[in-house]
Amino acid sequence: LAPDLAQVRADPAYLEQVLLNLIVNARDAMPGGGRIVIGTSTAALERGAAAQVDTGLAPGSYVQLSVQDEGVGMDPATQARIFEPFFTTKEPGRGTGLGLSTAYGLLRQSGGAITVVSAPQQGATFVVYLPAVDGDSA
């Protein structure tokens, strides 16, 4: 975890829900066990940079929260749908398909975004972006 992160303006309960959803999904993606790595960092999104284009966020300073797993990973078709409400890859009775769509909505409401990098049998890394605010406006 980065020692000197900027502050963000977001509801702590929402952030807890986002983090919990990402961790539960990471755990479920590793039926044989594995490692989950949680990280934080600061990012400057410049206009036209890949992360800025991919997220649709305005250029500026952001705090990143990442959750990485060693799980089964996802193909591009699955990745294209994971933030849709009620979409799930879990067997019936194991998931509602609302975790990632809820996380997506909560982050957008806070002015942030979420991305994923994954490939089959290569795990997944979810990165949350939240706008950094200066100490006076936090």
CSV table of C-alpha atoms in Angstrom, one decimal:
chain,number,residue,atom,x,y,z
A,1,LEU,CA,0.0,0.0,0.0
A,2,ALA,CA,1.2,3.5,-0.8
A,3,PRO,CA,2.2,5.4,2.3
A,4,ASP,CA,1.1,8.9,1.3
A,5,LEU,CA,-2.1,8.7,-0.7
A,6,ALA,CA,-4.1,11.7,-1.5
A,7,GLN,CA,-7.6,12.0,0.0
A,8,VAL,CA,-10.7,11.2,-1.9
A,9,ARG,CA,-14.3,12.2,-1.5
A,10,ALA,CA,-16.4,9.1,-1.3
A,11,ASP,CA,-18.8,7.3,1.0
A,12,PRO,CA,-16.7,4.9,3.2
A,13,ALA,CA,-19.6,2.4,3.2
A,14,TYR,CA,-19.6,2.4,-0.6
A,15,LEU,CA,-15.9,1.9,-0.8
A,16,GLU,CA,-16.1,-0.9,1.7
A,17,GLN,CA,-18.8,-2.6,-0.4
A,18,VAL,CA,-16.7,-2.2,-3.6
A,19,LEU,CA,-13.7,-3.7,-1.9
A,20,LEU,CA,-15.7,-6.5,-0.4
A,21,ASN,CA,-17.3,-7.4,-3.8
A,22,LEU,CA,-13.9,-7.4,-5.5
A,23,ILE,CA,-12.3,-9.6,-2.8
A,24,VAL,CA,-15.2,-12.1,-2.8
A,25,ASN,CA,-15.1,-12.4,-6.6
A,26,ALA,CA,-11.3,-12.9,-6.4
A,27,ARG,CA,-11.8,-15.6,-3.8
A,28,ASP,CA,-14.5,-17.3,-5.9
A,29,ALA,CA,-12.2,-17.2,-9.0
A,30,MET,CA,-9.7,-19.4,-7.2
A,31,PRO,CA,-11.5,-22.6,-6.3
A,32,GLY,CA,-8.1,-24.3,-5.7
A,33,GLY,CA,-6.8,-21.5,-3.5
A,34,GLY,CA,-4.4,-18.8,-4.4
A,35,ARG,CA,-3.3,-15.3,-3.5
A,36,ILE,CA,-5.1,-12.0,-3.5
A,37,VAL,CA,-3.0,-8.9,-3.6
A,38,ILE,CA,-4.6,-5.5,-2.6
A,39,GLY,CA,-2.6,-2.4,-3.5
A,40,THR,CA,-3.0,1.4,-3.6
A,41,SER,CA,-1.2,4.0,-5.5
A,42,THR,CA,-1.5,7.5,-7.0
A,43,ALA,CA,-2.0,8.0,-10.7
A,44,ALA,CA,-2.0,11.0,-12.9
A,45,LEU,CA,-4.3,10.5,-15.9
A,46,GLU,CA,-3.2,12.6,-18.8
A,47,ARG,CA,-5.5,13.4,-21.7
A,48,GLY,CA,-5.2,10.7,-24.4
A,49,ALA,CA,-3.4,8.2,-22.2
A,50,ALA,CA,-4.7,4.7,-22.3
A,51,ALA,CA,-6.1,4.7,-18.7
A,52,GLN,CA,-7.8,8.0,-19.3
A,53,VAL,CA,-9.4,6.9,-22.6
A,54,ASP,CA,-10.4,3.4,-21.2
A,55,THR,CA,-12.1,4.9,-18.1
A,56,GLY,CA,-13.6,8.0,-19.7
A,57,LEU,CA,-12.4,10.0,-16.7
A,58,ALA,CA,-11.3,13.6,-16.9
A,59,PRO,CA,-7.5,14.1,-16.8
A,60,GLY,CA,-6.2,14.7,-13.3
A,61,SER,CA,-4.9,13.0,-10.2
A,62,TYR,CA,-6.5,9.8,-8.9
A,63,VAL,CA,-6.1,7.3,-6.2
A,64,GLN,CA,-5.9,3.8,-7.4
A,65,LEU,CA,-7.0,0.7,-5.5
A,66,SER,CA,-6.2,-2.6,-7.1
A,67,VAL,CA,-7.3,-6.2,-6.4
A,68,GLN,CA,-5.4,-8.9,-8.1
A,69,ASP,CA,-6.0,-12.6,-8.0
A,70,GLU,CA,-4.4,-15.8,-9.3
A,71,GLY,CA,-7.7,-17.2,-10.5
A,72,VAL,CA,-9.2,-18.7,-13.6
A,73,GLY,CA,-9.3,-15.4,-15.4
A,74,MET,CA,-11.7,-14.2,-18.1
A,75,ASP,CA,-11.9,-14.2,-21.8
A,76,PRO,CA,-12.6,-10.9,-23.7
A,77,ALA,CA,-16.3,-11.8,-24.2
A,78,THR,CA,-16.8,-12.3,-20.5
A,79,GLN,CA,-14.9,-9.1,-19.6
A,80,ALA,CA,-17.1,-7.1,-22.0
A,81,ARG,CA,-20.2,-8.1,-19.8
A,82,ILE,CA,-19.0,-8.2,-16.2
A,83,PHE,CA,-20.4,-4.8,-15.2
A,84,GLU,CA,-23.8,-5.6,-16.6
A,85,PRO,CA,-26.5,-6.1,-13.9
A,86,PHE,CA,-27.4,-9.8,-13.4
A,87,PHE,CA,-24.5,-11.1,-15.5
A,88,THR,CA,-22.7,-13.9,-13.6
A,89,THR,CA,-20.4,-16.7,-14.5
A,90,LYS,CA,-21.2,-18.5,-11.2
A,91,GLU,CA,-23.5,-21.5,-11.0
A,92,PRO,CA,-27.1,-20.9,-10.0
A,93,GLY,CA,-27.5,-20.1,-6.3
A,94,ARG,CA,-23.9,-18.8,-5.9
A,95,GLY,CA,-24.2,-15.3,-7.3
A,96,THR,CA,-26.7,-12.7,-8.3
A,97,GLY,CA,-24.6,-10.9,-10.9
A,98,LEU,CA,-25.0,-7.6,-9.0
A,99,GLY,CA,-21.6,-7.3,-7.3
A,100,LEU,CA,-19.6,-5.8,-10.1
A,101,SER,CA,-22.5,-3.7,-11.5
A,102,THR,CA,-23.1,-2.3,-8.1
A,103,ALA,CA,-19.4,-1.5,-7.7
A,104,TYR,CA,-19.4,0.2,-11.1
A,105,GLY,CA,-22.4,2.3,-10.2
A,106,LEU,CA,-21.0,3.3,-6.8
A,107,LEU,CA,-17.7,4.3,-8.3
A,108,ARG,CA,-19.3,6.3,-11.1
A,109,GLN,CA,-21.4,8.1,-8.5
A,110,SER,CA,-18.2,9.1,-6.7
A,111,GLY,CA,-16.6,10.4,-9.9
A,112,GLY,CA,-14.5,7.3,-10.3
A,113,ALA,CA,-14.2,4.3,-12.5
A,114,ILE,CA,-13.1,0.6,-12.5
A,115,THR,CA,-11.2,-1.4,-15.1
A,116,VAL,CA,-10.1,-5.0,-15.4
A,117,VAL,CA,-7.2,-6.8,-17.0
A,118,SER,CA,-7.5,-10.5,-17.3
A,119,ALA,CA,-6.9,-13.5,-19.5
A,120,PRO,CA,-8.0,-17.2,-19.2
A,121,GLN,CA,-5.8,-19.0,-16.6
A,122,GLN,CA,-3.9,-15.7,-15.9
A,123,GLY,CA,-6.0,-14.3,-13.1
A,124,ALA,CA,-7.6,-10.8,-13.0
A,125,THR,CA,-6.6,-7.4,-11.8
A,126,PHE,CA,-9.3,-4.9,-11.1
A,127,VAL,CA,-8.2,-1.2,-10.7
A,128,VAL,CA,-10.5,1.3,-9.1
A,129,TYR,CA,-9.9,5.0,-9.8
A,130,LEU,CA,-11.1,7.7,-7.4
A,131,PRO,CA,-10.5,11.4,-8.0
A,132,ALA,CA,-7.9,12.8,-5.6
A,133,VAL,CA,-8.9,16.0,-3.7
A,134,ASP,CA,-6.7,18.4,-1.8
A,135,GLY,CA,-6.8,18.3,2.0
A,136,ASP,CA,-9.0,21.5,2.3
A,137,SER,CA,-11.8,20.1,0.1
A,138,ALA,CA,-11.7,16.5,1.4
